Amino acid sequence: MSMRNVNQVISKMTPPVEEARRRSASDYRFGKVLGEGSFSTVYLAKDIHTSKEYAIKVLEKAHIIREKKTEYVMREKEVLRILGSSCPYFVRLYWTFQDPEHLYFVLTYAKNGELLKQIDKCGCFTIDCARYYTAEMVLALEYLHGKGIVHRDLKPENVLFDDNWHILITDFGSAKILKTDNTEKCDNDTLDKGDRKRRNSFVGTAQFVSPEMLSESSSSHASDLWALGCILYQMVSGMMPFRGRSEFLIFQKILNLEYEYPEGFDPQAKDLVQKLLVIAPNERLGAMDQTTYTSIRQHELFKDLNWDDLGPPPKIS
Ligand SMILES: Nc1ncnc2c1ncn2[C@@H]1O[C@H](COP(=O)(O)OP(=O)(O)OP(=O)(O)O)[C@@H](O)[C@H]1O
Ligand SMILES: O=C(O)[C@@H]1CCC(=O)N(CCc2ccc(Cl)cc2)[C@H]1c1ccccc1Cl
């Protein structure tokens, strides 16, 4: 075998140095703070070897332990590991490392920030933008649910934009990896230690939490379809469907399906929202579909869309 062939064989055996090398904070130049979470700070960082930019989420161990959030952190990491890099609509986890005080997650840098900020900036989206980004979220949920994962905290703050204005869904700390029967009861027997909650508390964010998560503490893929309906409503109107001065008042409105459509709300978007904001999880559009959300894909709102190639995103306006 020639030297060239030997090198070819060796190069196939050893992983590329870049990917395999263990990382530490000293491999990065930390820049500005991109944002803060309950027990995390996210920095823009540059890999000193490749000059590539990442978002590095830094968590303080003492704070995680004090807040009893170890399970939450381990779950976020496990979900990001399962998601890998096959679907473009999720933030990717490249590496993790730690030091005595902190945990580090090296993530895709979502250069264009949060969907929420764009909705607030424009007041509301054109129907073309709302349609396009709802379609990207449908494709993302098909992949996520196909992996047996429910996000459970889908909201415009957790939908970020990459440098080409495609979505990157993030924040999997509240996610659940479903059992084989496709539902997940959050009762005391099955709650993870770190998730153990009082019966009347919930996982997620008040305005986007589904009725079943409030009334039965149960969640399934249909819980994310409810949140999708809430996000579509907010992109088209600029407001959340369920609003109130307290979480209790918001919960009451959700459980009573108490919301209305402002004047001029796009009729096709309204029809889809009405079919997603349904109290019974299995009666939501797509809830009974298998592998792809065919019932949603076939909705009037998407009649001119090519699901195999959505094309470039329309300019947000
Ligand atoms: N990959 C990323 N790229 C760019 N900005 C990001 C990225 N991840 C998070 N951010 C920004 O950092 C902020 C904090 O994110 P982080 O995930 O640490 O906490 P959170 O999930 O927003 O809050 P909580 O932990 O309370 O749910 C976010 O609001 C977001 O604006
Ligand atoms: O799951 C992993 O990849 C490793 C496994 C080995 C390990 O020690 N950790 C850290 C576990 C951990 C979680 C929470 C606290 Cl507060 C402290 C340590 C995990 C870890 C290391 C770096 C960054 C995140 C995580 Cl979860």
PDB file of C-alpha atoms in Angstrom, residues 89 132 136 166 305-306 308-314:
ATOM      1  CA  TYR A  89     -33.977  24.725  13.254  1.00  0.00           C
ATOM      2  CA  TYR A 132     -43.023  31.422   6.796  1.00  0.00           C
ATOM      3  CA  GLU A 136     -40.291  26.595   9.977  1.00  0.00           C
ATOM      4  CA  HIS A 166     -33.834  31.219   9.925  1.00  0.00           C
ATOM      5  CA  LEU A 305     -45.933  26.801   0.207  1.00  0.00           C
ATOM      6  CA  ASN A 306     -43.391  24.203  -0.951  1.00  0.00           C
ATOM      7  CA  ASP A 308     -39.626  20.639   0.766  1.00  0.00           C
ATOM      8  CA  ASP A 309     -38.094  24.046   0.082  1.00  0.00           C
ATOM      9  CA  LEU A 310     -39.503  27.033   1.964  1.00  0.00           C
ATOM     10  CA  GLY A 311     -37.046  29.289   0.133  1.00  0.00           C
ATOM     11  CA  PRO A 312     -35.376  32.293   1.727  1.00  0.00           C
ATOM     12  CA  PRO A 313     -37.208  34.002   4.612  1.00  0.00           C
ATOM     13  CA  PRO A 314     -39.213  37.105   3.676  1.00  0.00           C
TER      14      PRO A 314
END
